[in-house]
Each structure stands twice: as C-alpha cells, then as structure tokens.
C-alpha cells in the first residue's frame, strides 16, 4: 500500500504549482486546502527518493543509515508550527540562502536541478501537506 501511495505521488510531481501566501516565516494555509495524512508523510520522510532521511535523522529506529548533514527531526513539531514547517519544505532558501536543503515546491530560480525535475517541483502539494502533517507529530 505504501509503495502504491508513493508511486501515485511520484506521478503527481508534474503538477502545476498552486499559489500560496507567505506570512512572516510561514505559509498559513494548506497548499491543497486539506490537512495532510501523517502516515503517508512518514513513508515519504523515510523514502530515500524524497531525500529527507538522506540528510536528516530522527526517531526512526527501524531505519538504518540516517543522515547527519541536517538537523535531527526529533521534536520538529515542538520547534516549528505547521505553517512554519510548510514554508521550510516549500522553500528552505527563504531562511538561509546558502542552505543545501532543496526547495521542494518551487520550480523557478533554481540552480543545479536534475533533468527530471527541471521546471517542476520535487514534491506535489499533497506530498508537502503529508510530510508537514507527519513532522507536526514529532514532539519531544
């Protein structure tokens, strides 16, 4: 079921970017108009294709070879609100222009973009919302 969910999500990556409004350090409204699914978000965070686990570690004892280039995701739901998490995923460069974290829901003004992702977001709006829903559950 998770594999099917990820396969369907991968097909959604070619979607047009939906508009959103940034307020201060956050995107208050869901990109899809609906809350994400935390179970699907967990699967995406742990899938090596979305790269989260390649750079981040977290409370995932079953997952070997977690990254250490980026902050541990443990307690992410305490450190940031849902709205702040959303903007961090959409465009992390708004917080640090030198970040190595990809802008997952942006298609313009990017450099060193893989051929498969040129002109389209890495993640769909639904995938962003799913990951946000999961990260919000990570509390100390």
N, CA and C atoms as an extended XYZ file, in Angstrom:
420
Properties=species:S:1:pos:R:3:atomname:S:1:resname:S:1:resid:I:1 pbc="F F F"
N         0.818       -1.197        0.000 N   UNK     1
C         0.000        0.000        0.000 CA  UNK     1
C         0.865        1.266        0.000 C   UNK     1
N         1.923        1.254        0.819 N   UNK     2
C         2.811        2.419        0.856 CA  UNK     2
C         3.490        2.600       -0.490 C   UNK     2
N         3.930        1.489       -1.104 N   UNK     3
C         4.590        1.583       -2.410 CA  UNK     3
C         3.645        2.172       -3.447 C   UNK     3
N         2.389        1.740       -3.430 N   UNK     4
C         1.399        2.276       -4.358 CA  UNK     4
C         1.191        3.766       -4.107 C   UNK     4
N         1.099        4.127       -2.852 N   UNK     5
C         0.915        5.522       -2.484 CA  UNK     5
C         2.084        6.380       -2.983 C   UNK     5
N         3.308        5.872       -2.810 N   UNK     6
C         4.478        6.612       -3.279 CA  UNK     6
C         4.521        6.674       -4.795 C   UNK     6
N         4.130        5.586       -5.466 N   UNK     7
C         4.115        5.577       -6.933 CA  UNK     7
C         3.103        6.581       -7.464 C   UNK     7
N         1.935        6.634       -6.845 N   UNK     8
C         0.928        7.611       -7.267 CA  UNK     8
C         1.410        9.024       -7.014 C   UNK     8
N         2.071        9.226       -5.889 N   UNK     9
C         2.584       10.551       -5.571 CA  UNK     9
C         3.653       10.963       -6.569 C   UNK     9
N         4.480       10.034       -6.984 N   UNK    10
C         5.540       10.359       -7.946 CA  UNK    10
C         4.940       10.855       -9.258 C   UNK    10
N         3.805       10.296       -9.659 N   UNK    11
C         3.145       10.737      -10.878 CA  UNK    11
C         2.571       12.131      -10.746 C   UNK    11
N         2.292       12.548       -9.524 N   UNK    12
C         1.701       13.868       -9.292 CA  UNK    12
C         2.733       14.980       -9.322 C   UNK    12
N         3.999       14.641       -9.399 N   UNK    13
C         5.050       15.647       -9.322 CA  UNK    13
C         5.064       16.601      -10.501 C   UNK    13
N         4.473       16.234      -11.591 N   UNK    14
C         4.484       17.097      -12.771 CA  UNK    14
C         3.404       18.172      -12.703 C   UNK    14
N         2.696       18.256      -11.608 N   UNK    15
C         1.601       19.204      -11.466 CA  UNK    15
C         2.074       20.646      -11.548 C   UNK    15
N         1.135       21.508      -11.853 N   UNK    16
C         1.403       22.937      -11.818 CA  UNK    16
C         1.478       23.365      -10.356 C   UNK    16
N         2.313       24.332      -10.077 N   UNK    17
C         2.414       24.840       -8.717 CA  UNK    17
C         1.145       25.598       -8.344 C   UNK    17
N         0.622       25.310       -7.182 N   UNK    18
C        -0.536       26.032       -6.671 CA  UNK    18
C        -0.037       27.299       -5.988 C   UNK    18
N        -0.834       28.338       -6.011 N   UNK    19
C        -0.406       29.585       -5.376 CA  UNK    19
C        -0.539       29.462       -3.856 C   UNK    19
N         0.276       30.226       -3.153 N   UNK    20
C         0.239       30.248       -1.695 CA  UNK    20
C         0.702       31.622       -1.244 C   UNK    20
N         0.389       31.946       -0.009 N   UNK    21
C         0.751       33.237        0.551 CA  UNK    21
C         1.683       33.028        1.732 C   UNK    21
N         2.804       33.737        1.698 N   UNK    22
C         3.761       33.680        2.805 CA  UNK    22
C         3.448       34.832        3.746 C   UNK    22
N         3.318       34.502        5.014 N   UNK    23
C         3.090       35.497        6.054 CA  UNK    23
C         4.214       35.333        7.069 C   UNK    23
N         5.073       36.345        7.132 N   UNK    24
C         6.227       36.326        8.023 CA  UNK    24
C         7.112       35.119        7.694 C   UNK    24
N         7.189       34.148        8.581 N   UNK    25
C         8.056       32.982        8.372 CA  UNK    25
C         7.241       31.709        8.148 C   UNK    25
N         6.076       31.853        7.512 N   UNK    26
C         5.208       30.688        7.371 CA  UNK    26
C         4.270       30.796        6.171 C   UNK    26
N         3.687       29.674        5.838 N   UNK    27
C         2.590       29.610        4.865 CA  UNK    27
C         1.397       29.089        5.664 C   UNK    27
N         0.498       29.984        6.087 N   UNK    28
C        -0.592       29.585        6.985 CA  UNK    28
C        -1.595       28.586        6.402 C   UNK    28
N        -1.908       28.696        5.124 N   UNK    29
C        -2.954       27.854        4.539 CA  UNK    29
C        -2.365       26.614        3.868 C   UNK    29
N        -3.059       25.518        4.010 N   UNK    30
C        -2.678       24.282        3.337 CA  UNK    30
C        -2.583       24.518        1.837 C   UNK    30
N        -1.593       23.927        1.207 N   UNK    31
C        -1.438       24.074       -0.246 CA  UNK    31
C        -2.593       23.423       -0.996 C   UNK    31
N        -3.179       22.407       -0.404 N   UNK    32
C        -4.254       21.657       -1.055 CA  UNK    32
C        -5.640       22.051       -0.557 C   UNK    32
N        -5.682       22.789        0.537 N   UNK    33
C        -6.967       23.117        1.152 CA  UNK    33
C        -7.397       22.075        2.161 C   UNK    33
N        -6.605       21.034        2.329 N   UNK    34
C        -6.928       19.941        3.248 CA  UNK    34
C        -5.686       19.591        4.060 C   UNK    34
N        -5.877       19.067        5.265 N   UNK    35
C        -4.718       18.626        6.028 CA  UNK    35
C        -4.113       17.377        5.374 C   UNK    35
N        -2.828       17.200        5.569 N   UNK    36
C        -2.155       16.031        5.027 CA  UNK    36
C        -2.398       14.800        5.872 C   UNK    36
N        -1.916       13.676        5.379 N   UNK    37
C        -2.025       12.401        6.063 CA  UNK    37
C        -0.658       12.062        6.666 C   UNK    37
N        -0.589       12.010        7.993 N   UNK    38
C         0.685       11.799        8.683 CA  UNK    38
C         1.314       10.442        8.342 C   UNK    38
N         0.518        9.416        8.132 N   UNK    39
C         1.077        8.094        7.793 CA  UNK    39
C         1.764        8.138        6.427 C   UNK    39
N         1.115        8.782        5.460 N   UNK    40
C         1.766        8.936        4.151 CA  UNK    40
C         3.009        9.817        4.264 C   UNK    40
N         2.933       10.842        5.106 N   UNK    41
C         4.075       11.724        5.320 CA  UNK    41
C         5.258       10.983        5.907 C   UNK    41
N         4.996       10.096        6.840 N   UNK    42
C         6.082        9.296        7.436 CA  UNK    42
C         6.751        8.448        6.364 C   UNK    42
N         5.952        7.818        5.529 N   UNK    43
C         6.506        6.995        4.448 CA  UNK    43
C         7.371        7.833        3.511 C   UNK    43
N         6.935        9.051        3.222 N   UNK    44
C         7.716        9.933        2.349 CA  UNK    44
C         9.024       10.365        3.007 C   UNK    44
N         8.977       10.686        4.297 N   UNK    45
C        10.185       11.092        5.011 CA  UNK    45
C        11.216        9.963        4.999 C   UNK    45
N        10.756        8.738        5.126 N   UNK    46
C        11.667        7.587        5.188 CA  UNK    46
C        12.049        7.037        3.821 C   UNK    46
N        11.369        7.470        2.776 N   UNK    47
C        11.695        7.009        1.422 CA  UNK    47
C        12.951        7.721        0.941 C   UNK    47
N        13.912        6.992        0.521 N   UNK    48
C        15.186        7.598        0.089 CA  UNK    48
C        15.009        8.455       -1.173 C   UNK    48
N        13.917        8.271       -1.905 N   UNK    49
C        13.691        9.062       -3.115 CA  UNK    49
C        13.350       10.513       -2.805 C   UNK    49
N        12.782       10.798       -1.640 N   UNK    50
C        12.449       12.183       -1.293 CA  UNK    50
C        13.601       12.876       -0.582 C   UNK    50
N        14.610       12.147       -0.249 N   UNK    51
C        15.873       12.609        0.334 CA  UNK    51
C        15.819       13.078        1.776 C   UNK    51
N        14.692       13.145        2.449 N   UNK    52
C        14.657       13.615        3.844 CA  UNK    52
C        15.642       12.830        4.706 C   UNK    52
N        15.522       11.522        4.674 N   UNK    53
C        16.318       10.660        5.543 CA  UNK    53
C        17.783       10.614        5.116 C   UNK    53
N        18.084       11.053        3.905 N   UNK    54
C        19.482       11.092        3.485 CA  UNK    54
C        20.246       12.168        4.247 C   UNK    54
N        19.585       13.249        4.608 N   UNK    55
C        20.244       14.360        5.299 CA  UNK    55
C        19.852       14.463        6.772 C   UNK    55
N        18.626       14.077        7.109 N   UNK    56
C        18.114       14.202        8.474 CA  UNK    56
C        18.088       12.849        9.173 C   UNK    56
N        18.233       12.885       10.486 N   UNK    57
C        17.985       11.713       11.318 CA  UNK    57
C        16.720       12.005       12.120 C   UNK    57
N        16.265       11.027       12.865 N   UNK    58
C        15.073       11.239       13.665 CA  UNK    58
C        14.714       10.004       14.441 C   UNK    58
N        13.542       10.012       15.037 N   UNK    59
C        13.106        8.894       15.866 CA  UNK    59
C        12.571        7.736       15.007 C   UNK    59
N        13.479        7.165       14.228 N   UNK    60
C        13.111        6.094       13.300 CA  UNK    60
C        14.058        4.910       13.519 C   UNK    60
N        13.932        4.202       14.630 N   UNK    61
C        14.898        3.149       14.962 CA  UNK    61
C        14.987        2.039       13.919 C   UNK    61
N        13.946        1.854       13.146 N   UNK    62
C        13.939        0.792       12.137 CA  UNK    62
C        14.689        1.171       10.862 C   UNK    62
N        15.075        2.420       10.737 N   UNK    63
C        15.715        2.902        9.511 CA  UNK    63
C        17.212        3.062        9.718 C   UNK    63
N        17.978        2.323        8.951 N   UNK    64
C        19.431        2.394        9.023 CA  UNK    64
C        19.948        3.520        8.137 C   UNK    64
N        21.135        3.957        8.418 N   UNK    65
C        21.844        4.946        7.603 CA  UNK    65
C        21.078        6.261        7.471 C   UNK    65
N        20.728        6.835        8.601 N   UNK    66
C        20.087        8.145        8.608 CA  UNK    66
C        21.154        9.225        8.450 C   UNK    66
N        20.761       10.341        7.849 N   UNK    67
C        21.707       11.413        7.576 CA  UNK    67
C        22.135       12.180        8.801 C   UNK    67
N        23.242       12.907        8.654 N   UNK    68
C        23.723       13.759        9.733 CA  UNK    68
C        24.168       15.135        9.222 C   UNK    68
N        23.702       15.495        8.024 N   UNK    69
C        24.041       16.799        7.449 CA  UNK    69
C        23.095       17.909        7.896 C   UNK    69
N        21.925       17.530        8.358 N   UNK    70
C        20.876       18.498        8.678 CA  UNK    70
C        20.341       18.211       10.083 C   UNK    70
N        19.550       19.115       10.635 N   UNK    71
C        19.035       18.910       11.996 CA  UNK    71
C        18.245       17.621       12.149 C   UNK    71
N        18.356       17.036       13.326 N   UNK    72
C        17.568       15.866       13.701 CA  UNK    72
C        16.094       16.289       13.696 C   UNK    72
N        15.234       15.438       13.183 N   UNK    73
C        13.812       15.765       13.099 CA  UNK    73
C        13.058       15.513       14.406 C   UNK    73
N        13.713       14.893       15.373 N   UNK    74
C        13.079       14.680       16.667 CA  UNK    74
C        12.634       16.027       17.231 C   UNK    74
N        11.393       16.123       17.616 N   UNK    75
C        10.874       17.355       18.188 CA  UNK    75
C        10.552       18.445       17.189 C   UNK    75
N        10.542       18.122       15.893 N   UNK    76
C        10.241       19.143       14.873 CA  UNK    76
C         8.884       19.794       15.130 C   UNK    76
N         7.921       19.028       15.614 N   UNK    77
C         6.595       19.562       15.902 CA  UNK    77
C         6.580       20.527       17.073 C   UNK    77
N         7.601       20.456       17.923 N   UNK    78
C         7.739       21.424       19.025 CA  UNK    78
C         8.454       22.683       18.569 C   UNK    78
N         9.413       22.526       17.673 N   UNK    79
C        10.240       23.659       17.244 CA  UNK    79
C         9.534       24.577       16.261 C   UNK    79
N         8.674       24.000       15.421 N   UNK    80
C         8.034       24.798       14.379 CA  UNK    80
C         6.540       24.493       14.320 C   UNK    80
N         5.758       25.495       13.970 N   UNK    81
C         4.318       25.300       13.764 CA  UNK    81
C         4.098       24.610       12.414 C   UNK    81
N         2.902       24.156       12.179 N   UNK    82
C         2.549       23.555       10.890 CA  UNK    82
C         2.831       24.545        9.762 C   UNK    82
N         2.476       25.799        9.958 N   UNK    83
C         2.695       26.834        8.935 CA  UNK    83
C         4.176       27.062        8.660 C   UNK    83
N         4.988       27.029        9.706 N   UNK    84
C         6.433       27.200        9.537 CA  UNK    84
C         7.054       25.975        8.860 C   UNK    84
N         6.609       24.795        9.232 N   UNK    85
C         7.098       23.577        8.583 CA  UNK    85
C         6.793       23.618        7.091 C   UNK    85
N         5.589       24.076        6.754 N   UNK    86
C         5.180       24.139        5.351 CA  UNK    86
C         6.135       25.014        4.540 C   UNK    86
N         6.471       26.202        5.039 N   UNK    87
C         7.380       27.073        4.304 CA  UNK    87
C         8.786       26.480        4.236 C   UNK    87
N         9.238       25.811        5.272 N   UNK    88
C        10.563       25.188        5.254 CA  UNK    88
C        10.651       24.140        4.157 C   UNK    88
N         9.571       23.410        3.935 N   UNK    89
C         9.569       22.411        2.863 CA  UNK    89
C         9.409       23.059        1.489 C   UNK    89
N         8.543       24.023        1.406 N   UNK    90
C         8.288       24.686        0.124 CA  UNK    90
C         9.549       25.377       -0.378 C   UNK    90
N        10.201       26.146        0.489 N   UNK    91
C        11.361       26.918        0.045 CA  UNK    91
C        12.271       27.248        1.221 C   UNK    91
N        13.131       26.320        1.582 N   UNK    92
C        14.047       26.499        2.715 CA  UNK    92
C        15.017       27.651        2.501 C   UNK    92
N        15.240       28.029        1.264 N   UNK    93
C        16.191       29.121        0.995 CA  UNK    93
C        15.689       30.464        1.525 C   UNK    93
N        14.430       30.561        1.874 N   UNK    94
C        13.905       31.802        2.470 CA  UNK    94
C        14.508       32.026        3.854 C   UNK    94
N        14.929       30.959        4.511 N   UNK    95
C        15.525       31.059        5.839 CA  UNK    95
C        17.042       31.167        5.772 C   UNK    95
N        17.627       30.510        4.782 N   UNK    96
C        19.077       30.506        4.620 CA  UNK    96
C        19.379       30.356        3.132 C   UNK    96
N        19.780       31.428        2.475 N   UNK    97
C        20.050       31.359        1.033 CA  UNK    97
C        21.140       30.352        0.663 C   UNK    97
N        21.987       29.977        1.618 N   UNK    98
C        23.070       29.031        1.354 CA  UNK    98
C        22.720       27.594        1.747 C   UNK    98
N        21.485       27.348        2.120 N   UNK    99
C        21.096       26.011        2.576 CA  UNK    99
C        21.327       24.957        1.496 C   UNK    99
N        21.604       23.749        1.932 N   UNK   100
C        21.714       22.637        0.986 CA  UNK   100
C        20.373       21.916        0.846 C   UNK   100
N        19.402       22.305        1.673 N   UNK   101
C        18.079       21.687        1.588 CA  UNK   101
C        17.379       22.162        0.321 C   UNK   101
N        16.873       21.225       -0.459 N   UNK   102
C        16.161       21.623       -1.684 CA  UNK   102
C        14.883       22.404       -1.377 C   UNK   102
N        14.485       23.244       -2.297 N   UNK   103
C        13.167       23.885       -2.249 CA  UNK   103
C        12.231       22.894       -2.913 C   UNK   103
N        11.460       22.180       -2.121 N   UNK   104
C        10.682       21.056       -2.635 CA  UNK   104
C         9.452       21.451       -3.440 C   UNK   104
N         8.980       22.685       -3.285 N   UNK   105
C         7.773       23.092       -4.015 CA  UNK   105
C         8.025       24.421       -4.707 C   UNK   105
N         9.066       24.420       -5.509 N   UNK   106
C         9.454       25.604       -6.262 CA  UNK   106
C        10.044       25.132       -7.578 C   UNK   106
N         9.864       25.889       -8.624 N   UNK   107
C        10.388       25.471       -9.931 CA  UNK   107
C        11.202       26.557      -10.620 C   UNK   107
N        11.215       27.750      -10.074 N   UNK   108
C        11.919       28.854      -10.753 CA  UNK   108
C        13.141       29.303       -9.956 C   UNK   108
N        14.113       29.867      -10.651 N   UNK   109
C        15.277       30.435       -9.995 CA  UNK   109
C        16.189       29.435       -9.319 C   UNK   109
N        16.109       28.187       -9.688 N   UNK   110
C        16.931       27.155       -9.064 CA  UNK   110
C        18.162       26.863       -9.907 C   UNK   110
N        19.207       26.432       -9.264 N   UNK   111
C        20.431       26.024       -9.968 CA  UNK   111
C        20.727       24.570       -9.614 C   UNK   111
N        21.519       23.936      -10.445 N   UNK   112
C        21.890       22.531      -10.244 CA  UNK   112
C        20.661       21.635      -10.060 C   UNK   112
N        19.716       21.754      -10.952 N   UNK   113
C        18.483       20.968      -10.891 CA  UNK   113
C        18.635       19.754      -11.796 C   UNK   113
N        18.298       18.591      -11.255 N   UNK   114
C        18.346       17.371      -12.052 CA  UNK   114
C        17.406       17.462      -13.241 C   UNK   114
N        17.784       16.844      -14.316 N   UNK   115
C        16.997       16.876      -15.555 CA  UNK   115
C        15.538       16.469      -15.323 C   UNK   115
N        15.310       15.485      -14.467 N   UNK   116
C        13.941       15.014      -14.213 CA  UNK   116
C        13.086       16.025      -13.458 C   UNK   116
N        13.730       17.007      -12.817 N   UNK   117
C        12.981       17.969      -12.014 CA  UNK   117
C        12.978       19.373      -12.592 C   UNK   117
N        13.622       19.578      -13.702 N   UNK   118
C        13.670       20.910      -14.305 CA  UNK   118
C        12.261       21.396      -14.631 C   UNK   118
N        11.922       22.580      -14.135 N   UNK   119
C        10.638       23.188      -14.437 CA  UNK   119
C         9.456       22.657      -13.659 C   UNK   119
N         9.707       21.791      -12.683 N   UNK   120
C         8.604       21.265      -11.874 CA  UNK   120
C         9.079       21.038      -10.444 C   UNK   120
N         8.154       21.002       -9.509 N   UNK   121
C         8.544       20.807       -8.108 CA  UNK   121
C         8.993       19.368       -7.854 C   UNK   121
N         9.810       19.202       -6.833 N   UNK   122
C        10.253       17.868       -6.442 CA  UNK   122
C         9.095       17.097       -5.827 C   UNK   122
N         8.318       17.780       -4.997 N   UNK   123
C         7.167       17.160       -4.334 CA  UNK   123
C         5.876       17.842       -4.766 C   UNK   123
N         4.802       17.100       -4.754 N   UNK   124
C         3.490       17.676       -5.054 CA  UNK   124
C         2.963       18.411       -3.822 C   UNK   124
N         1.932       19.204       -4.011 N   UNK   125
C         1.303       19.911       -2.895 CA  UNK   125
C         0.796       18.913       -1.857 C   UNK   125
N         0.207       17.806       -2.300 N   UNK   126
C        -0.301       16.793       -1.375 CA  UNK   126
C         0.844       16.152       -0.583 C   UNK   126
N         1.965       15.905       -1.244 N   UNK   127
C         3.112       15.326       -0.540 CA  UNK   127
C         3.658       16.297        0.504 C   UNK   127
N         3.717       17.576        0.169 N   UNK   128
C         4.150       18.581        1.144 CA  UNK   128
C         3.240       18.523        2.361 C   UNK   128
N         1.935       18.521        2.139 N   UNK   129
C         0.978       18.503        3.249 CA  UNK   129
C         1.088       17.224        4.075 C   UNK   129
N         1.345       16.096        3.421 N   UNK   130
C         1.516       14.837        4.158 CA  UNK   130
C         2.757       14.892        5.043 C   UNK   130
N         3.856       15.394        4.514 N   UNK   131
C         5.090       15.482        5.294 CA  UNK   131
C         4.917       16.473        6.446 C   UNK   131
N         4.272       17.592        6.192 N   UNK   132
C         4.004       18.574        7.249 CA  UNK   132
C         3.180       17.916        8.357 C   UNK   132
N         2.148       17.178        7.987 N   UNK   133
C         1.300       16.514        8.989 CA  UNK   133
C         2.119       15.550        9.844 C   UNK   133
N         3.032       14.823        9.205 N   UNK   134
C         3.858       13.893        9.971 CA  UNK   134
C         4.854       14.635       10.864 C   UNK   134
N         5.570       15.610       10.315 N   UNK   135
C         6.563       16.325       11.118 CA  UNK   135
C         5.925       16.999       12.329 C   UNK   135
N         4.689       17.450       12.193 N   UNK   136
C         3.981       18.093       13.308 CA  UNK   136
C         3.733       17.114       14.447 C   UNK   136
N         3.730       15.811       14.159 N   UNK   137
C         3.521       14.807       15.220 CA  UNK   137
C         4.796       14.511       15.996 C   UNK   137
N         5.939       14.946       15.494 N   UNK   138
C         7.219       14.652       16.141 CA  UNK   138
C         7.450       15.629       17.278 C   UNK   138
N         7.087       15.181       18.456 N   UNK   139
C         7.192       16.028       19.652 CA  UNK   139
C         8.097       15.327       20.652 C   UNK   139
N         8.826       16.131       21.419 N   UNK   140
C         9.736       15.571       22.438 CA  UNK   140
C         8.952       14.893       23.536 C   UNK   140
